[in-house]
JSON list of C-alpha atoms in Angstrom, two decimals:
[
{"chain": "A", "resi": 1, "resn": "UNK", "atom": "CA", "xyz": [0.00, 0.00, 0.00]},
{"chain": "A", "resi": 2, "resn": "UNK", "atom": "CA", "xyz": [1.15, 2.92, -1.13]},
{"chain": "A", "resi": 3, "resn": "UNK", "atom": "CA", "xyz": [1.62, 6.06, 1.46]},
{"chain": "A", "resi": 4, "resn": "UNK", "atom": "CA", "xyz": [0.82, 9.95, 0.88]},
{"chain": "A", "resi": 5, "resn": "UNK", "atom": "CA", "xyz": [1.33, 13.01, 2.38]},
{"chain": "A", "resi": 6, "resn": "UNK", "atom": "CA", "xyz": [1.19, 17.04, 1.62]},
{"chain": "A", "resi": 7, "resn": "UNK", "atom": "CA", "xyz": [3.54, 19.69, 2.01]},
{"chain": "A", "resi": 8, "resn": "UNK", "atom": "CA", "xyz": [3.36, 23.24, 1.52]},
{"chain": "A", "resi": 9, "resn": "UNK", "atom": "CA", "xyz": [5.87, 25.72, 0.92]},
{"chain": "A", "resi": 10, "resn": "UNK", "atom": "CA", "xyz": [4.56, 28.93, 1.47]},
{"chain": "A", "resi": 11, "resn": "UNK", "atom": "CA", "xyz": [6.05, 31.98, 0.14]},
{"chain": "A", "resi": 12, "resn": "UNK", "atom": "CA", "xyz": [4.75, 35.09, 1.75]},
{"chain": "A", "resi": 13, "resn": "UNK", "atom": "CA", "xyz": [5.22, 38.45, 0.04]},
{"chain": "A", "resi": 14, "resn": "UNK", "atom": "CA", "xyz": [5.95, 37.05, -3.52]},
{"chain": "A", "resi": 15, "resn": "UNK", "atom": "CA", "xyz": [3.28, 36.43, -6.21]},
{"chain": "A", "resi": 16, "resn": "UNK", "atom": "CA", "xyz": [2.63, 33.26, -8.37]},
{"chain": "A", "resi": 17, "resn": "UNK", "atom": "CA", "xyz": [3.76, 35.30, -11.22]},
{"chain": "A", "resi": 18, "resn": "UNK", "atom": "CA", "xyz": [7.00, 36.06, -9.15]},
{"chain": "A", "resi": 19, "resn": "UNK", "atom": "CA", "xyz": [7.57, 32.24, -8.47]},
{"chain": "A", "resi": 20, "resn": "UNK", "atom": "CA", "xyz": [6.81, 31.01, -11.67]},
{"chain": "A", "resi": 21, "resn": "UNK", "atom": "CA", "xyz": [9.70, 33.35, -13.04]},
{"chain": "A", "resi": 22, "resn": "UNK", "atom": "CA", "xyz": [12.11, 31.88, -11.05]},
{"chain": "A", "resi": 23, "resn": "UNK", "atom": "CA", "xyz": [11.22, 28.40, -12.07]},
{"chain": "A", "resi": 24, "resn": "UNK", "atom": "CA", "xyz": [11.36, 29.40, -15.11]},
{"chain": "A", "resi": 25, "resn": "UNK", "atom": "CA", "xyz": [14.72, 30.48, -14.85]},
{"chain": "A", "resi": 26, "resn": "UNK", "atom": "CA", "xyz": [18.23, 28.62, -15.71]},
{"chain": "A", "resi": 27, "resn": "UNK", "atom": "CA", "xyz": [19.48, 30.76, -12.84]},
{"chain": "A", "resi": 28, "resn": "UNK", "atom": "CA", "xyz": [17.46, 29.93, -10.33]},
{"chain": "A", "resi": 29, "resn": "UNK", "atom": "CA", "xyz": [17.94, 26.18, -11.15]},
{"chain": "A", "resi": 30, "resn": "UNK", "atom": "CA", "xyz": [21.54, 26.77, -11.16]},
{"chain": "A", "resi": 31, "resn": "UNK", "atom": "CA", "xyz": [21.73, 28.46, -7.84]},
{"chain": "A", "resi": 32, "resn": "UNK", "atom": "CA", "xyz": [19.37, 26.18, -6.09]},
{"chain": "A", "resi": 33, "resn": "UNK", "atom": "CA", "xyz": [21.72, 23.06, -7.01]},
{"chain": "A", "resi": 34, "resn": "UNK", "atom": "CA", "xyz": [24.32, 24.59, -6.44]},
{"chain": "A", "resi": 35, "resn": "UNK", "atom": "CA", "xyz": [22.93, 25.33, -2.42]},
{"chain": "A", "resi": 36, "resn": "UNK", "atom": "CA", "xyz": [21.68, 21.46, -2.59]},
{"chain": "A", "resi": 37, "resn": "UNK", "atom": "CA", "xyz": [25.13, 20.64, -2.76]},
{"chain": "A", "resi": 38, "resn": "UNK", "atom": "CA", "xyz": [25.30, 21.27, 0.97]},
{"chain": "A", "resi": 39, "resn": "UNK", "atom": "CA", "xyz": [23.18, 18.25, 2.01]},
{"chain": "A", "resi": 40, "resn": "UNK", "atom": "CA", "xyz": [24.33, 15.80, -1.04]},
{"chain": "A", "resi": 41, "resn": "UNK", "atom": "CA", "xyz": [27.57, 15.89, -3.16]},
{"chain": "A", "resi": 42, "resn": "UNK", "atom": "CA", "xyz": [26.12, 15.27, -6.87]},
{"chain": "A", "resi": 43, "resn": "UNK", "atom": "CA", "xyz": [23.02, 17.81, -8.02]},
{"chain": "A", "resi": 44, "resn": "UNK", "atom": "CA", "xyz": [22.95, 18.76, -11.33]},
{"chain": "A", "resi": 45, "resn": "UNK", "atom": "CA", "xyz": [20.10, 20.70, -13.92]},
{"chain": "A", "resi": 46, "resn": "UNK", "atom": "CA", "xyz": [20.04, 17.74, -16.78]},
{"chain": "A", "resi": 47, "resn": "UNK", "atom": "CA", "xyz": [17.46, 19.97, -18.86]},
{"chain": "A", "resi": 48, "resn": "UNK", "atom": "CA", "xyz": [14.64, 22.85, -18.66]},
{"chain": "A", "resi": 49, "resn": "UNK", "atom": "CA", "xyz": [12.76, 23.95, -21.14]},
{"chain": "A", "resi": 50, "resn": "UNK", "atom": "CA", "xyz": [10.78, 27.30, -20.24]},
{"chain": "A", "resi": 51, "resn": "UNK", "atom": "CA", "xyz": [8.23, 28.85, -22.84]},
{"chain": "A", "resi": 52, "resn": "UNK", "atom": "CA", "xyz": [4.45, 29.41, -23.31]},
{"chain": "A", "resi": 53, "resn": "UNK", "atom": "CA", "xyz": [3.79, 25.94, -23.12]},
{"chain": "A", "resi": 54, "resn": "UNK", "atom": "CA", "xyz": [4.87, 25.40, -19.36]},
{"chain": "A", "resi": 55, "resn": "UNK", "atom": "CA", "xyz": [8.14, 24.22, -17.94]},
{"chain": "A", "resi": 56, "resn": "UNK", "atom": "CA", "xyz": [9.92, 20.93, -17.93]},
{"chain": "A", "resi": 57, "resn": "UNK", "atom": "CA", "xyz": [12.71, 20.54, -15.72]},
{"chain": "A", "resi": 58, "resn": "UNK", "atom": "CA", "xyz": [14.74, 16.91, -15.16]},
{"chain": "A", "resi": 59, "resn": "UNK", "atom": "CA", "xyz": [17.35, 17.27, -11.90]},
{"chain": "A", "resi": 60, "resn": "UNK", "atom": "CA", "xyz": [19.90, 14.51, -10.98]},
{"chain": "A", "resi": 61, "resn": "UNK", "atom": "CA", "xyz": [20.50, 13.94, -7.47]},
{"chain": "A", "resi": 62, "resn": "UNK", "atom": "CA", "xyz": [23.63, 11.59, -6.65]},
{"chain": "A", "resi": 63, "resn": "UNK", "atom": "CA", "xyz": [23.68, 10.22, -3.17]},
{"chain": "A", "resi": 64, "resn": "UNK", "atom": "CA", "xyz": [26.62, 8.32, -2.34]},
{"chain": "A", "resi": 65, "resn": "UNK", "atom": "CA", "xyz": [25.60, 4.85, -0.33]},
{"chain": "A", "resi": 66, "resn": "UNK", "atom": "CA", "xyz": [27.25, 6.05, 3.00]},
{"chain": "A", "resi": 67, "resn": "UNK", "atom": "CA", "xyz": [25.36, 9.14, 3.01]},
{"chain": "A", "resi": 68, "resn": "UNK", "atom": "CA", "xyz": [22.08, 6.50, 2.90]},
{"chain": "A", "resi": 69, "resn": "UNK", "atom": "CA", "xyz": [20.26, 5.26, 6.36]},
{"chain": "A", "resi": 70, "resn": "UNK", "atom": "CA", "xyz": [21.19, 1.78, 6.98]},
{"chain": "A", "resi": 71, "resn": "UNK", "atom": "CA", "xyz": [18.02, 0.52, 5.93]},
{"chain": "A", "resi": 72, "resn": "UNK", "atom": "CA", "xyz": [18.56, 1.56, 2.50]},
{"chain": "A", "resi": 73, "resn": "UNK", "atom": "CA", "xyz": [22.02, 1.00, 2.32]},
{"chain": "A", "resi": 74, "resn": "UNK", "atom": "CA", "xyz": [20.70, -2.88, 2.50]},
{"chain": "A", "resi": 75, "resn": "UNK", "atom": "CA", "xyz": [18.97, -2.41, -0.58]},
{"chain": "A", "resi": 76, "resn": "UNK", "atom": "CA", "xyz": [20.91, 0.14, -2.37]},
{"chain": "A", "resi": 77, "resn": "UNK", "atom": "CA", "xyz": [24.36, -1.45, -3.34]},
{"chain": "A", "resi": 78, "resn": "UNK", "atom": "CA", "xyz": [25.60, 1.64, -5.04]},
{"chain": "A", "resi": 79, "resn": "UNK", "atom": "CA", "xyz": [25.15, 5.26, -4.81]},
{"chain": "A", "resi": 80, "resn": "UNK", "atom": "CA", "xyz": [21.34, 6.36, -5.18]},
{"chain": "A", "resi": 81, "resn": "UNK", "atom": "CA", "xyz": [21.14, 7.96, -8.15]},
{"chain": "A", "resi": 82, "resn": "UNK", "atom": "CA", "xyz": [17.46, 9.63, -8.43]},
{"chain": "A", "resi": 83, "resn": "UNK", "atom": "CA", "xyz": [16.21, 11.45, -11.22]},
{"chain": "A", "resi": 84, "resn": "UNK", "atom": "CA", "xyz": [13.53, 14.22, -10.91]},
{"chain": "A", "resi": 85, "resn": "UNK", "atom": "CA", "xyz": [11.46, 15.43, -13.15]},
{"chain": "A", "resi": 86, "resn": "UNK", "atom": "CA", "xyz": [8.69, 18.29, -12.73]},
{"chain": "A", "resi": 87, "resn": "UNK", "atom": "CA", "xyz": [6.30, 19.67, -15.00]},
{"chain": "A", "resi": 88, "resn": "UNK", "atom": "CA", "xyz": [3.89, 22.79, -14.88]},
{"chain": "A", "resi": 89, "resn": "UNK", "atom": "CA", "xyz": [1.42, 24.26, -16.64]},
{"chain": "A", "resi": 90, "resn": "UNK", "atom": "CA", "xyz": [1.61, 27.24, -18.68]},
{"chain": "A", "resi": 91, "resn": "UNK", "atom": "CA", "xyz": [1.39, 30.79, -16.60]},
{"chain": "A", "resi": 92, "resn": "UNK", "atom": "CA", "xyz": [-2.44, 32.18, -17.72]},
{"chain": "A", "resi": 93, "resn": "UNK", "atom": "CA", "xyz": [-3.78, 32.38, -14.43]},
{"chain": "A", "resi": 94, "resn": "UNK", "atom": "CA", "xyz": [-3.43, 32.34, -10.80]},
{"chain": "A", "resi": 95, "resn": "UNK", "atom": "CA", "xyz": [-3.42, 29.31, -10.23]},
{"chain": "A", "resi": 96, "resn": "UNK", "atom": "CA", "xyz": [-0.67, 26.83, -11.77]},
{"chain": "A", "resi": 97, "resn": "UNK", "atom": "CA", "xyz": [-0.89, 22.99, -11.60]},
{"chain": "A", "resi": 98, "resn": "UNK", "atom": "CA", "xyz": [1.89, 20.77, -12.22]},
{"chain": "A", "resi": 99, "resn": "UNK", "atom": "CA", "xyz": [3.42, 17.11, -11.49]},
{"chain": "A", "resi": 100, "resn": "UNK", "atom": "CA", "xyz": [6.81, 15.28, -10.19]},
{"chain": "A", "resi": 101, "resn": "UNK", "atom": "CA", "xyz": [8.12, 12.43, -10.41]},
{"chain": "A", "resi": 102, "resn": "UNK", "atom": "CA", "xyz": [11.55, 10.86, -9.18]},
{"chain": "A", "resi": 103, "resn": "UNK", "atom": "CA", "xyz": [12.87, 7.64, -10.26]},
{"chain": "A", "resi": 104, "resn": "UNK", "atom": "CA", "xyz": [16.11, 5.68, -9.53]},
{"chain": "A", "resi": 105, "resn": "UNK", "atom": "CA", "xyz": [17.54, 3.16, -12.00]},
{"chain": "A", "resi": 106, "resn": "UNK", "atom": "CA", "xyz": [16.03, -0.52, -11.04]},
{"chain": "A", "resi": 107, "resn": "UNK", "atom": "CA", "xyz": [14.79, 1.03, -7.66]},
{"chain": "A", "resi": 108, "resn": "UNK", "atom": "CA", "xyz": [12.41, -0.97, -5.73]},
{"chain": "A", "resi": 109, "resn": "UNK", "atom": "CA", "xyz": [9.90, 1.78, -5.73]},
{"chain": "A", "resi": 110, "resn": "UNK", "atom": "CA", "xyz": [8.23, 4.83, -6.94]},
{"chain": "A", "resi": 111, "resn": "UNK", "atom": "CA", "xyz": [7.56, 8.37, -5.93]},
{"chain": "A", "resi": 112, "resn": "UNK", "atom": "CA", "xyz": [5.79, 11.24, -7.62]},
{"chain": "A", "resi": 113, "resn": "UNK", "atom": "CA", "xyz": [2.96, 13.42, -7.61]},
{"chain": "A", "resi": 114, "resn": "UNK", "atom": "CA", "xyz": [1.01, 16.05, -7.99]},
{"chain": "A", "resi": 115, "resn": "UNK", "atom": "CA", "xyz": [1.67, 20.25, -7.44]},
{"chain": "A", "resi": 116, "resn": "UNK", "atom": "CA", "xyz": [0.27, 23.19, -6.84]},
{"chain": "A", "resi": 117, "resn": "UNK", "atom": "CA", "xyz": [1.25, 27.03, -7.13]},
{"chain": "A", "resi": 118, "resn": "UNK", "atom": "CA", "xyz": [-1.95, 29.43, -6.09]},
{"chain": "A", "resi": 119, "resn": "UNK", "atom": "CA", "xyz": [-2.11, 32.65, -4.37]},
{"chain": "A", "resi": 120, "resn": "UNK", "atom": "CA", "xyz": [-2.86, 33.39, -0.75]},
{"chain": "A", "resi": 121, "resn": "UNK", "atom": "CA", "xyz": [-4.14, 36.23, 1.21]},
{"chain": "A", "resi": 122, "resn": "UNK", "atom": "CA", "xyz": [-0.12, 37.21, 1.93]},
{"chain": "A", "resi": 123, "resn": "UNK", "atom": "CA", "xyz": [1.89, 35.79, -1.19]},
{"chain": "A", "resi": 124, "resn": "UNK", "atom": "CA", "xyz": [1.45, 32.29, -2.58]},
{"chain": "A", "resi": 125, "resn": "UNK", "atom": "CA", "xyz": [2.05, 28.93, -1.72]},
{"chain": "A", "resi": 126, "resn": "UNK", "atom": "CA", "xyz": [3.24, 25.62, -3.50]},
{"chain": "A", "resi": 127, "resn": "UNK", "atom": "CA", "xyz": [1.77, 22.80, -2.34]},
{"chain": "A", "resi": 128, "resn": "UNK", "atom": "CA", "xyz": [3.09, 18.71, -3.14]},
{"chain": "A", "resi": 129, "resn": "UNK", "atom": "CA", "xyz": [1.00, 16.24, -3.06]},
{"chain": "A", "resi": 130, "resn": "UNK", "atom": "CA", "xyz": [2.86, 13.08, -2.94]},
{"chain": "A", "resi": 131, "resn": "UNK", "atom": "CA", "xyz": [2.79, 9.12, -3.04]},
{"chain": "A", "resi": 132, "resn": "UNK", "atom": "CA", "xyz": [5.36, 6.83, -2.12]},
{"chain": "A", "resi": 133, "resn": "UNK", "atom": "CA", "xyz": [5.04, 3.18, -3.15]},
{"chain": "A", "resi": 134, "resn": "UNK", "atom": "CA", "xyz": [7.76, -0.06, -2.66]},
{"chain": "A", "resi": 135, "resn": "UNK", "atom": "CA", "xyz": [7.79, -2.80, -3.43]},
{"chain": "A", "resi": 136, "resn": "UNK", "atom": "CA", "xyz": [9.46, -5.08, -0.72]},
{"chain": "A", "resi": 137, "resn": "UNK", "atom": "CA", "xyz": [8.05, -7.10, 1.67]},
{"chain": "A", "resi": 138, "resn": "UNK", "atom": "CA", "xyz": [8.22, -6.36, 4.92]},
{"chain": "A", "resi": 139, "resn": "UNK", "atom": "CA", "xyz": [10.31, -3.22, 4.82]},
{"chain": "A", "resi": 140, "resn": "UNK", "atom": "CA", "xyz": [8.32, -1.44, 1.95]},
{"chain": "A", "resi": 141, "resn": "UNK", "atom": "CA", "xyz": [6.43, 0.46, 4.63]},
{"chain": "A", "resi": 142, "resn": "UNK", "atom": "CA", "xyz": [9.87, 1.53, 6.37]},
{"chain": "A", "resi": 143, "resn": "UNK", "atom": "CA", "xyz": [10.87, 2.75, 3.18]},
{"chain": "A", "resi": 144, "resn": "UNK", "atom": "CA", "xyz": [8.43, 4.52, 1.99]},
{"chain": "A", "resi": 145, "resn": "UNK", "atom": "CA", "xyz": [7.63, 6.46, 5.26]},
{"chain": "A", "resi": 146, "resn": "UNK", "atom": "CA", "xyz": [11.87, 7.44, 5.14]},
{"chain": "A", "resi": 147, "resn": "UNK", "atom": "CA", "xyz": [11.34, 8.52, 2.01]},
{"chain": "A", "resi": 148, "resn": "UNK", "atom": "CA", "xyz": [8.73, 10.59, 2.56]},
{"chain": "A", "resi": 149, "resn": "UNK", "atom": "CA", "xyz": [10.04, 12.41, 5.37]},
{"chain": "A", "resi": 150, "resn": "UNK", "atom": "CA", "xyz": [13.38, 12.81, 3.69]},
{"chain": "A", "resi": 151, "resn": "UNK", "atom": "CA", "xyz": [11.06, 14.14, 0.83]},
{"chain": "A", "resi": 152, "resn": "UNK", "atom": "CA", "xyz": [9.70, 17.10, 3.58]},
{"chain": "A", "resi": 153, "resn": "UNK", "atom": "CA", "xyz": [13.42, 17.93, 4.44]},
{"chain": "A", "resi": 154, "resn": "UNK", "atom": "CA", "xyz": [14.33, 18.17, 0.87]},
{"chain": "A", "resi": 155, "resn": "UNK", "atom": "CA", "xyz": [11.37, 20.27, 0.03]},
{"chain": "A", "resi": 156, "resn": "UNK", "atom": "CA", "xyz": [11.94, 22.55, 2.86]},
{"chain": "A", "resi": 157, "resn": "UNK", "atom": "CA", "xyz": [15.48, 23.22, 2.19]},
{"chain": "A", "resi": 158, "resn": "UNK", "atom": "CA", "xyz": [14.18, 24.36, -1.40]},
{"chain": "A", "resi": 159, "resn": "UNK", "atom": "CA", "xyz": [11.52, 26.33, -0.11]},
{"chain": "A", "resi": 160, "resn": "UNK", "atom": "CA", "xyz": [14.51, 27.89, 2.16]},
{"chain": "A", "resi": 161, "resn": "UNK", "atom": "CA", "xyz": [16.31, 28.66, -0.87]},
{"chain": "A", "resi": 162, "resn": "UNK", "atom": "CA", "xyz": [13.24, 30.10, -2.91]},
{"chain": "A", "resi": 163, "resn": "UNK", "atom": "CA", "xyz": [12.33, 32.37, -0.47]},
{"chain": "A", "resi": 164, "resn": "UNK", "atom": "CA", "xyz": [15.69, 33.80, -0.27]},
{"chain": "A", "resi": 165, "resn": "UNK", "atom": "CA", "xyz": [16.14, 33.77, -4.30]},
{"chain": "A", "resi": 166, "resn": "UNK", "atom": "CA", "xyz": [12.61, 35.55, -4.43]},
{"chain": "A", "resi": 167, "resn": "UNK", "atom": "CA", "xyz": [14.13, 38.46, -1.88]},
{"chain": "A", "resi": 168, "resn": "UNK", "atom": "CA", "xyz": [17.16, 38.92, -3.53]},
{"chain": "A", "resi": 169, "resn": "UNK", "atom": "CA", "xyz": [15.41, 38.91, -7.01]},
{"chain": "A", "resi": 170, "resn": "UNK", "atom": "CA", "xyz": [12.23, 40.89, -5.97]},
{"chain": "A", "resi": 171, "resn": "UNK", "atom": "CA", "xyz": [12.53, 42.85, -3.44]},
{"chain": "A", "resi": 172, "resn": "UNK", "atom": "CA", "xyz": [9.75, 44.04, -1.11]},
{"chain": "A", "resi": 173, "resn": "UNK", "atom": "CA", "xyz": [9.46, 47.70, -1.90]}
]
């Protein structure tokens, strides 16, 4: 059984037009792996494509095996290597909708789902909706709730970033 759980990065004082840019942006991307680099070695933009059509991003995140809980490391015999891949909608209104998925060669699992960009009474927020699945016996579960709270930290530490991008890029007047 697969589990699920939201997050939501809120960015207060920046629009969804504001936010959008910076995805958008080979920049941003850059910037953002390069702060990821902090928590895991190997984080790299593999493509984005920005235009009236949406954006399409693919990210590779390299995790070296002894950087991996224990209970991974059992199943992992290499570095992790996950690739991520988000997608949104075109910028027309306020409200954005988009998807993500992460995959990791012959992994024993999936992980994806759904996102969100609207506005709020004091900026915007994005909000994840995702789903972890494995599929291993007995320590699928184990898994997929590591993975999911790893998933929080990650997405924090990006919202982290964003917000500081979005002041240094548009600042408050």
């Amino acid at each position: 059984m697969a589990r699920r759980l939201d997050y939501s990065a809120r960015y207060p004082l920046h629009t969804t037009k504001e936010v959008y840019a910076a995805l958008s942006s080979r920049d941003y991307w850059d910037a953002r792996m390069a702060e990821m680099r902090k928590y895991s070695p190997g984080n790299e933009v593999a493509h984005l494509e920005a235009g009236d059509g949406g954006i399409d991003i693919e990210l590779h995140h390299i995790l070296p095996r002894d950087m991996l809980p224990e209970i991974a490391q059992a199943v992992m015999r290499k570095d992790m290597i996950i690739t991520r891949k988000e997608s949104y909608g075109p910028f027309g209104s306020e409200e954005i909708t988009g998807k993500y998925s992460a995959s990791i060669p012959a992994g024993p699992g999936s992980l994806g789902g759904t996102i969100r960009l609207f506005p709020t009474d004091t900026g915007c927020t994005m909000r994840f909706s995702s789903e972890a699945k494995v599929f291993i016996p007995m320590v699928g579960p184990r898994l997929e709730q590591l993975m999911l709270v790893n998933l929080i930290d990650l997405f924090r530490a990006e919202a982290e970033f964003t917000v500081q991008w979005l002041d240094d890029h548009h600042p408050i007047s």
